[in-house]
mmCIF file of C-alpha atoms in Angstrom:
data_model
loop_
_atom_site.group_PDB
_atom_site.id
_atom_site.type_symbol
_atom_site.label_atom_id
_atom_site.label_comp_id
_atom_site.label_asym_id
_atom_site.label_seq_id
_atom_site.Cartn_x
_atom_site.Cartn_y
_atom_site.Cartn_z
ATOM 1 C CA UNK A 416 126.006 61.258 35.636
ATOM 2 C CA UNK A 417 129.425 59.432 36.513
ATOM 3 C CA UNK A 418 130.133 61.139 39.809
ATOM 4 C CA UNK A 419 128.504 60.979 43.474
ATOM 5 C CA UNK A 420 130.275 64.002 44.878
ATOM 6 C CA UNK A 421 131.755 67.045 42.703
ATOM 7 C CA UNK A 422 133.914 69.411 44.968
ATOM 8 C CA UNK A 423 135.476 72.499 43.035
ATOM 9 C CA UNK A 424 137.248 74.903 45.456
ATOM 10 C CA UNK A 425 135.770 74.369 48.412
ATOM 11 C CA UNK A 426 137.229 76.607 50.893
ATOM 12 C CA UNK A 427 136.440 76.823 54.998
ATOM 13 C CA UNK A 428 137.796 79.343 57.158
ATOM 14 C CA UNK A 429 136.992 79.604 60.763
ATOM 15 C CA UNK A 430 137.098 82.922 62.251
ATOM 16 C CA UNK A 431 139.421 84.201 64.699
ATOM 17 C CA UNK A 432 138.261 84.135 68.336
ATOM 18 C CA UNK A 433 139.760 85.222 71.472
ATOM 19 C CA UNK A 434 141.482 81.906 72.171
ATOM 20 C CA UNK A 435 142.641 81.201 68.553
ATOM 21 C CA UNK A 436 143.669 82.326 65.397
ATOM 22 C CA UNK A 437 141.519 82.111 62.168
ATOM 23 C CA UNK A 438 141.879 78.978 60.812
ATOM 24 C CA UNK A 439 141.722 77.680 57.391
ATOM 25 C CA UNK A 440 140.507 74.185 57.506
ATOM 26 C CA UNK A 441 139.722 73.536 53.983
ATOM 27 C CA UNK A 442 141.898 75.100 51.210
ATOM 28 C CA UNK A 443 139.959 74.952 47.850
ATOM 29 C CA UNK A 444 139.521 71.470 47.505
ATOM 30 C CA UNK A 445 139.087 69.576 44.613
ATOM 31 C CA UNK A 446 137.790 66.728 44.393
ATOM 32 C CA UNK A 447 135.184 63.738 42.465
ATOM 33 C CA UNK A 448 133.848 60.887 43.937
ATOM 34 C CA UNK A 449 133.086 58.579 40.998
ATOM 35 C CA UNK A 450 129.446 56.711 41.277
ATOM 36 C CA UNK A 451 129.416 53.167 42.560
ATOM 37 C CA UNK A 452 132.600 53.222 44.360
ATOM 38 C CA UNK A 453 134.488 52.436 47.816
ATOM 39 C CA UNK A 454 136.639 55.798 48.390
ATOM 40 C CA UNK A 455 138.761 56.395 50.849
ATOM 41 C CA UNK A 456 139.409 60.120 52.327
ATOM 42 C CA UNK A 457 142.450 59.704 54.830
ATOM 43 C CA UNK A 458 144.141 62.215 56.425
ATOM 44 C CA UNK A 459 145.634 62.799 59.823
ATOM 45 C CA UNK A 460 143.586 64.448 62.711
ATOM 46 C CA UNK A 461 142.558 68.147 61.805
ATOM 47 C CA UNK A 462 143.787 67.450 58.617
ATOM 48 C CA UNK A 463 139.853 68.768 57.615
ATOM 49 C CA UNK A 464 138.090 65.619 56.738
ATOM 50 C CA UNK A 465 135.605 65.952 58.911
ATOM 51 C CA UNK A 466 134.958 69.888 58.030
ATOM 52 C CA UNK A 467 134.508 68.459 54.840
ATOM 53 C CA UNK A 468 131.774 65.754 55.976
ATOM 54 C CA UNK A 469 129.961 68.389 57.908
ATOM 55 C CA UNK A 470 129.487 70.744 55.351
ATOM 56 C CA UNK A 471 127.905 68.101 52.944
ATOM 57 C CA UNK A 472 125.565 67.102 55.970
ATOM 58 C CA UNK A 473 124.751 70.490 57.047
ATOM 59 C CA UNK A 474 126.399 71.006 59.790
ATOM 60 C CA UNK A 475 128.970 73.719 58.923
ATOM 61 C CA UNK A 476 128.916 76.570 56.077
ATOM 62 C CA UNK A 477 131.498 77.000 53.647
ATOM 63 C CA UNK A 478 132.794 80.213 53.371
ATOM 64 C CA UNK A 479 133.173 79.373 49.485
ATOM 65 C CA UNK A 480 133.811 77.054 46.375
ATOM 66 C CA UNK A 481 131.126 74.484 45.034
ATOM 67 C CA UNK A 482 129.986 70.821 46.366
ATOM 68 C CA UNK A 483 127.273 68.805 44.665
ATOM 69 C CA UNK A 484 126.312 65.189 45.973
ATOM 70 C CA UNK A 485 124.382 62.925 43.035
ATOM 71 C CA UNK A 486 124.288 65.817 40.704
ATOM 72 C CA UNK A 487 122.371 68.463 43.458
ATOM 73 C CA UNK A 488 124.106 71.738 43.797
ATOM 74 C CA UNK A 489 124.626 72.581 47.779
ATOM 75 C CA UNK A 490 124.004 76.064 46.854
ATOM 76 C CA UNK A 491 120.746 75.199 45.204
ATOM 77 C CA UNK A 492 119.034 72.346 47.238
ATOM 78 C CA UNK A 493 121.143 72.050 50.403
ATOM 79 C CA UNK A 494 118.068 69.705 51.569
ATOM 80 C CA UNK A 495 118.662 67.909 48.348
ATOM 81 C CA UNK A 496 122.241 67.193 49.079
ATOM 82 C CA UNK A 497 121.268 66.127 52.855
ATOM 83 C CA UNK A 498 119.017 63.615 51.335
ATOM 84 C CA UNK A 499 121.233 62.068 48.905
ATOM 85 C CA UNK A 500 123.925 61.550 51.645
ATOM 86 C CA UNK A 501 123.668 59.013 54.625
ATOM 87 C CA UNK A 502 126.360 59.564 57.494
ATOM 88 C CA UNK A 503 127.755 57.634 60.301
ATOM 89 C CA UNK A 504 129.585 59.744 62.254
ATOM 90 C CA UNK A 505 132.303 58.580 64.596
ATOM 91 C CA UNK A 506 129.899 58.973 68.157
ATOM 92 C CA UNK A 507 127.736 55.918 68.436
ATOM 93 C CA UNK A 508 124.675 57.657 69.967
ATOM 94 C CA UNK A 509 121.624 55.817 70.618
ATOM 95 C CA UNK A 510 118.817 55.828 72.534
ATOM 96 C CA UNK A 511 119.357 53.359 75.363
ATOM 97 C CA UNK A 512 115.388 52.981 75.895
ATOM 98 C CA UNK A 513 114.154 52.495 72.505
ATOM 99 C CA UNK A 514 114.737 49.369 70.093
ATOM 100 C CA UNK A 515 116.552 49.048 66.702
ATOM 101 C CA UNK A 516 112.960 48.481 64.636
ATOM 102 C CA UNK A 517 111.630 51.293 66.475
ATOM 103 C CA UNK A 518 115.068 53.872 66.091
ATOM 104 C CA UNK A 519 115.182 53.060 62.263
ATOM 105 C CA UNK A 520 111.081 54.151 62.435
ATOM 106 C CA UNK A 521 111.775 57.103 64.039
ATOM 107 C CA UNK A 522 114.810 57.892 61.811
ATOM 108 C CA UNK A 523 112.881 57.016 58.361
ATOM 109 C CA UNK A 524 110.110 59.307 59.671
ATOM 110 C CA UNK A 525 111.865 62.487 60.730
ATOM 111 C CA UNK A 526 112.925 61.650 56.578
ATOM 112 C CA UNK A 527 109.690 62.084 55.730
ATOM 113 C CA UNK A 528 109.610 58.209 54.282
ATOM 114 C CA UNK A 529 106.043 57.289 54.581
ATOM 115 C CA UNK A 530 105.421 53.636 55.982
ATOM 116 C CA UNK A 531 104.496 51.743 53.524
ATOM 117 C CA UNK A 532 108.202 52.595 51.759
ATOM 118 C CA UNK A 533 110.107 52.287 54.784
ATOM 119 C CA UNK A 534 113.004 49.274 54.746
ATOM 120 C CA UNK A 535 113.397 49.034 58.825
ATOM 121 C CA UNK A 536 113.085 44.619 58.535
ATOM 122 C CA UNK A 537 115.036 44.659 55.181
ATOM 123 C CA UNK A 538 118.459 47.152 56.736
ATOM 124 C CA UNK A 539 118.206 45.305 60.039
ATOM 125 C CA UNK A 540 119.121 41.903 57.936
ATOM 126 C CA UNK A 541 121.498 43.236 55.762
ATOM 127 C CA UNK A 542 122.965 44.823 59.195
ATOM 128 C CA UNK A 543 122.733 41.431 60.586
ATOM 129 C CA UNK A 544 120.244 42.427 63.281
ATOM 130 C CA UNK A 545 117.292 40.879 62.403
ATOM 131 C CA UNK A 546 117.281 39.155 65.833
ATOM 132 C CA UNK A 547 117.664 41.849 67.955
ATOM 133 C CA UNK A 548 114.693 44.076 66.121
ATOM 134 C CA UNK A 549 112.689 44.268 68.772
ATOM 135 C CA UNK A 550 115.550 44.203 71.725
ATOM 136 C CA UNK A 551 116.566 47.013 73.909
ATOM 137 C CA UNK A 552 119.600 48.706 72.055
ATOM 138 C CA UNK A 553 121.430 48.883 75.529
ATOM 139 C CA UNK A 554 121.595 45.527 75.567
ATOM 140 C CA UNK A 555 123.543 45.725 72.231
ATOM 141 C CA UNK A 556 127.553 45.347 71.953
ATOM 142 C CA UNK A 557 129.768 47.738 70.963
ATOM 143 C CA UNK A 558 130.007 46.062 67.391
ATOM 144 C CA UNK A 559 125.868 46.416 66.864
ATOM 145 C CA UNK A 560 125.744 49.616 67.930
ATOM 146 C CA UNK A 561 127.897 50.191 65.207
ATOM 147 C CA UNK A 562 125.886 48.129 62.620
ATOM 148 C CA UNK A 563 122.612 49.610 63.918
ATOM 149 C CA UNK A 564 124.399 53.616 63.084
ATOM 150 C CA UNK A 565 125.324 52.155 59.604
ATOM 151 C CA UNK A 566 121.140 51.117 59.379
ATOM 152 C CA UNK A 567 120.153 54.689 60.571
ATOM 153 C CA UNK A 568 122.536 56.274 58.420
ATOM 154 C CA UNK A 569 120.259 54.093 55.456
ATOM 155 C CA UNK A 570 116.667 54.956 56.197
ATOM 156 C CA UNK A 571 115.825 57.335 54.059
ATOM 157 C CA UNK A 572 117.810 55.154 51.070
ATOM 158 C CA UNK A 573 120.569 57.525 50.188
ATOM 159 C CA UNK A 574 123.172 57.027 47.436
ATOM 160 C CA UNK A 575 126.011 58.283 49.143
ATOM 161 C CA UNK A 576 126.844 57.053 52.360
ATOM 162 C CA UNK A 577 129.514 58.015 54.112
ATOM 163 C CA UNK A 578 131.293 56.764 57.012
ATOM 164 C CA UNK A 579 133.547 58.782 59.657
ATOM 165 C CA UNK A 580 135.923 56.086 61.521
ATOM 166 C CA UNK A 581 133.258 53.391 61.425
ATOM 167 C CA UNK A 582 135.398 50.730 62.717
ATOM 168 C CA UNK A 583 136.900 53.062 65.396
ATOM 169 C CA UNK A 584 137.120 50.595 68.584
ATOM 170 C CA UNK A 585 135.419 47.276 67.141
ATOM 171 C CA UNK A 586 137.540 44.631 67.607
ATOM 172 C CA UNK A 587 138.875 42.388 64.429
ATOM 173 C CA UNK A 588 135.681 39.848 63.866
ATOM 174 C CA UNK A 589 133.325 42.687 64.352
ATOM 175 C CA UNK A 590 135.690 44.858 62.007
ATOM 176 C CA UNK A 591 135.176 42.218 59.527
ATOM 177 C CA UNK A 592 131.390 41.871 59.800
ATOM 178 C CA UNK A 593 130.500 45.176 60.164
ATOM 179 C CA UNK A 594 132.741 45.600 56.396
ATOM 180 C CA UNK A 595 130.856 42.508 54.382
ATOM 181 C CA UNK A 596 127.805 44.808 55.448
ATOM 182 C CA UNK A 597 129.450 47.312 53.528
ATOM 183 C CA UNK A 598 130.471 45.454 50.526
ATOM 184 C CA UNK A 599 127.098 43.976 50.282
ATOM 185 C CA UNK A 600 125.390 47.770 50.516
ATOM 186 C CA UNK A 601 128.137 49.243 48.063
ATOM 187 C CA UNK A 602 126.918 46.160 45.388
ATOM 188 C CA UNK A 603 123.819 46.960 45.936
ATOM 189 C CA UNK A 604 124.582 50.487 44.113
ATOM 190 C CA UNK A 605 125.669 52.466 47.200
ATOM 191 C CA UNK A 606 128.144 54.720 46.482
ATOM 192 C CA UNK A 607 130.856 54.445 49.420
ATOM 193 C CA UNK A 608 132.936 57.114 51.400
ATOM 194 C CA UNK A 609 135.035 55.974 54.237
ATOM 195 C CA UNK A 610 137.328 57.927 56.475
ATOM 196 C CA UNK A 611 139.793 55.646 58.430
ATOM 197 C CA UNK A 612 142.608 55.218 60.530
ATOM 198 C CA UNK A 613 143.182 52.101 59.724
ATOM 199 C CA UNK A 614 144.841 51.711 56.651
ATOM 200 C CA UNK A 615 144.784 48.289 55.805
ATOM 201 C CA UNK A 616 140.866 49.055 55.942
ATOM 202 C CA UNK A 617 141.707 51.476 53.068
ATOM 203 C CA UNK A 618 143.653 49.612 51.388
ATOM 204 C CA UNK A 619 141.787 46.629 50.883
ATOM 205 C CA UNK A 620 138.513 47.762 50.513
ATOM 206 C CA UNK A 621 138.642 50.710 48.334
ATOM 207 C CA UNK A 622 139.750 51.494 44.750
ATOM 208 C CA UNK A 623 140.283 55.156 44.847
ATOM 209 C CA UNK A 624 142.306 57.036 47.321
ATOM 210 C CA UNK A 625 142.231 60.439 48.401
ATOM 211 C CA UNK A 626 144.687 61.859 51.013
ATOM 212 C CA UNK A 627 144.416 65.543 52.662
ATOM 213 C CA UNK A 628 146.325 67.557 54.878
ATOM 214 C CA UNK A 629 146.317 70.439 56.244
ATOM 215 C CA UNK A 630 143.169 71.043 54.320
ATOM 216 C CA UNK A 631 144.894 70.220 50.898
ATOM 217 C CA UNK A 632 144.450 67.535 48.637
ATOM 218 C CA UNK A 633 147.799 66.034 48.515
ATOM 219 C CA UNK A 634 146.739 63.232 46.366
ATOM 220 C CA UNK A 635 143.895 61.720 44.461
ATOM 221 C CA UNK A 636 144.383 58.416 42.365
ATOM 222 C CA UNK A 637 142.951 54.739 42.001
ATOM 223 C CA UNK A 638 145.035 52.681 44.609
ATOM 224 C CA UNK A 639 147.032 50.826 42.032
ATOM 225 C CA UNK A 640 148.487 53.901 40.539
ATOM 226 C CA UNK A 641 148.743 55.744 44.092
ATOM 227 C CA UNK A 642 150.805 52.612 45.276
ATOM 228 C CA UNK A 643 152.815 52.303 42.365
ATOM 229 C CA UNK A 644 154.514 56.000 43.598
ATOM 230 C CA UNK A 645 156.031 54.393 46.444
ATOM 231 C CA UNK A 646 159.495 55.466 47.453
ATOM 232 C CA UNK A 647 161.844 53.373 50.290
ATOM 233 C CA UNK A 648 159.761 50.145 50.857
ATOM 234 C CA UNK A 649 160.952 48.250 53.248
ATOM 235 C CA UNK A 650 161.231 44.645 53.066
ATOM 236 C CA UNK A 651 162.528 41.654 55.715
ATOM 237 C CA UNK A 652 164.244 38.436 54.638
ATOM 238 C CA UNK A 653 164.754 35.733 57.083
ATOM 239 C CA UNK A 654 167.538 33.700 56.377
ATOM 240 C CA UNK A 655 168.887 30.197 57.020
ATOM 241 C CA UNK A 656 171.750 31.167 59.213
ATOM 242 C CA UNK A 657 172.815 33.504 61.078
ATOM 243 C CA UNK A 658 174.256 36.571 60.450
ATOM 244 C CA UNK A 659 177.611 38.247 61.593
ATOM 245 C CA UNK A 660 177.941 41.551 58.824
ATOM 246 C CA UNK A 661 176.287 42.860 56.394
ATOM 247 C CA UNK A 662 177.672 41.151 52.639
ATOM 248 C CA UNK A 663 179.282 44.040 50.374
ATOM 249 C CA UNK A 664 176.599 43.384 47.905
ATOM 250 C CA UNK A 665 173.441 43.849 49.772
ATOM 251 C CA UNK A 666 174.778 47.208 51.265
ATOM 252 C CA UNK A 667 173.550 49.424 48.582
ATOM 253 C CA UNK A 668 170.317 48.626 49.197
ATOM 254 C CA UNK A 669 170.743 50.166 53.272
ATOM 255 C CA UNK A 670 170.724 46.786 54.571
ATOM 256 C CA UNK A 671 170.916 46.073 58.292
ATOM 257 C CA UNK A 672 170.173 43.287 60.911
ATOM 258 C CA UNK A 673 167.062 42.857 62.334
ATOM 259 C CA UNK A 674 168.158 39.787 64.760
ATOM 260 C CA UNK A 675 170.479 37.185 64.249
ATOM 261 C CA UNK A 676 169.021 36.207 61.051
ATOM 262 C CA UNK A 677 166.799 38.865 59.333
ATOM 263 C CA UNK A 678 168.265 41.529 56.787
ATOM 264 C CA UNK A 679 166.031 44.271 56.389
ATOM 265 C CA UNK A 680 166.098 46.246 52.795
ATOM 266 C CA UNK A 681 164.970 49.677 51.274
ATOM 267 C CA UNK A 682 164.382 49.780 48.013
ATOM 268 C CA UNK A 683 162.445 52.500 45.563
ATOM 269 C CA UNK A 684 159.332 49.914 43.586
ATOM 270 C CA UNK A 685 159.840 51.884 40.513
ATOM 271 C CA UNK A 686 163.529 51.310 40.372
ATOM 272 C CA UNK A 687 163.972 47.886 40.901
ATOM 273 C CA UNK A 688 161.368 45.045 41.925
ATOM 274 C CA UNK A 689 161.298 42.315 44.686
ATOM 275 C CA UNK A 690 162.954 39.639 42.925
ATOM 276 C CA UNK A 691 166.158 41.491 42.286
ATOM 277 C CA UNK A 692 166.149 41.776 45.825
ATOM 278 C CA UNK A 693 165.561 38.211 46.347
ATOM 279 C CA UNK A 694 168.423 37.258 43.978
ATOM 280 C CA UNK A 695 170.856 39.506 45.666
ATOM 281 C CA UNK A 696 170.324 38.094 48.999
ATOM 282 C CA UNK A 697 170.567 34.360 47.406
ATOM 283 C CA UNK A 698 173.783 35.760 45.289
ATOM 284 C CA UNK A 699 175.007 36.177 49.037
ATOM 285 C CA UNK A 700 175.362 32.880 49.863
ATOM 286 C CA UNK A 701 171.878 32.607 52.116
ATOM 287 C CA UNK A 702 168.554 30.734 51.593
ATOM 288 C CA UNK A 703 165.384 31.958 52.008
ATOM 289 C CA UNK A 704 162.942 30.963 55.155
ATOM 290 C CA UNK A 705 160.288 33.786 54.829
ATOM 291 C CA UNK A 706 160.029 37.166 53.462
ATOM 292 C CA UNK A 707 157.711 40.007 54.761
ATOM 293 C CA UNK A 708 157.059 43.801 54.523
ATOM 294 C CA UNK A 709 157.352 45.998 57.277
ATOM 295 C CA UNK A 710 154.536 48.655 56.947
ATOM 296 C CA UNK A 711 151.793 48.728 54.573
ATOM 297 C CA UNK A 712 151.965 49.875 50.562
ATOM 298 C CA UNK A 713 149.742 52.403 51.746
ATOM 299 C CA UNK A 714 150.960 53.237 55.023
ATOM 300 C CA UNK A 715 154.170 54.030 53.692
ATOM 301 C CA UNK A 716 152.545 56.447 50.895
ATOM 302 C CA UNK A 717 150.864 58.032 53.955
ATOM 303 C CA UNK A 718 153.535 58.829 55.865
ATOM 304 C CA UNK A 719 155.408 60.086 52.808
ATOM 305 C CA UNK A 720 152.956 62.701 51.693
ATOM 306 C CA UNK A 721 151.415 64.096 54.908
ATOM 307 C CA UNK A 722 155.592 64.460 56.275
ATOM 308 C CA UNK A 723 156.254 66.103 53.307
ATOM 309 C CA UNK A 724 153.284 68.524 53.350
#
């Protein structure tokens, strides 16, 4: 088996009710989550990422299609497929009274895991919460909390976990901790699945990338390949002087100020690279103090596709 999650036409509609419309939230999806990876489902709000999540974990029915999880057919062992997946939804919910040994107990034995197999020490290290085991978890920081759902979402040792806007209100150095926790789980053999708004998250963790909107899979690719599509990059040259107009030769490429001395460029990746762009600006008669991108690769591929759709 090569692939943690198999999706083949899976299709959600919500019925019409007296204050909306029916609503079709997932449109025959297809999709493959190969085994041992970091992939990244993003999407804008209602785009139907979480319908997706929910139906995986039980939470909502799908009116049809197919979705296994580590080979188990939802249709066949829906408890099977609950199993295999681990989920950290966006909420942090906790309870205030209880510690993190004792909530990762509990968790592990509404599971079923009996205790001489449970890993409650072992998650809280690789969590980084060894020291606050036995501490009252509302006396935790945001940024634990956040470590401690990622533990939960572990107990029962699931292949699959997946993780709804994880980082959604951690601040940078927690960001960053909370994502070596995720490395180190994902080379242990956990297969990854990580919805985010932040991009750059995307982009440098994970090596395949799917985007959907409006309940349709508007792309599916490894990174490099889903970056290399990139249309109109922008890209900022700061220059040694300033700058009165525009030179006739840097116009094709929609230049414009950005200041008195930055000239900002669009250019297509797969038409011409970045250091034709350099030499034109040179070929202009200025030198070259720093050079920067505006957005993201991946932000820009974003906005492109869910615009378009």
């Amino acid at each position: 088996m090569t692939h943690a999650l198999e999706l083949s036409g899976l299709t959600k509609k919500y019925a019409a009710t007296a204050k909306s419309p029916e609503k079709l939230a997932l449109d025959a999806v297809d999709l493959v989550v190969p085994k041992g990876s970091i992939f990244a489902l993003l999407g804008p709000n209602g785009a139907g990422k979480s319908t997706l999540i929910n139906i995986l974990a039980g939470l909502v029915t799908k009116t049809s299609g197919k979705a296994s999880a580590w080979g188990i057919d939802l249709d066949v062992d829906a408890r099977g497929v609950r199993s295999a997946i681990g989920v950290v939804p966006q909420e942090i919910n906790f309870d205030p009274f209880f510690t993190p040994a004792q909530i990762l107990d509990i968790q592990a034995g509404m599971y079923g895991v009996p205790k001489s197999e449970r890993r409650t020490t072992e998650l809280l290290d690789i969590m980084g919460l060894a020291d606050k085991a036995d501490a009252y978890t509302r006396q935790l920081s945001g940024g634990m909390r956040r470590r401690l759902m990622v533990a939960k979402a572990m107990v029962h040792n699931p292949p699959i976990l997946i993780l709804d806007e994880p980082t959604a209100g951690v601040d940078i150095e927690l960001r960053q901790q909370l994502w070596a926790n995720v490395r180190a789980l994902n080379k242990a053999g956990t297969t990854i699945i990580l919805t985010t708004h932040y991009l750059e998250e995307a982009e440098e963790l994970c090596d395949r990338i799917a985007i959907i909107n409006h309940g349709r899979v508007v792309a599916n690719d490894l990174k490099e390949n889903l970056l290399g599509n990139i249309e109109g990059k922008d890209i900022r040259f700061r220059v040694d002087r300033d700058v009165t107009q525009i030179p006739e030769g840097l116009k094709k490429y929609h230049a414009r100020l950005e200041g008195a001395r930055t000239i900002s460029l669009t250019y297509s990746p797969k038409d011409i690279k970045a250091d034709a762009l350099i030499n034109a600006v040179q070929a202009a008669g200025f030198g070259i103090e720093d050079v920067s991108t505006k957005n993201s690769d991946l932000e820009n591929i974003f906005l492109q596709l869910t615009r378009a759709a």
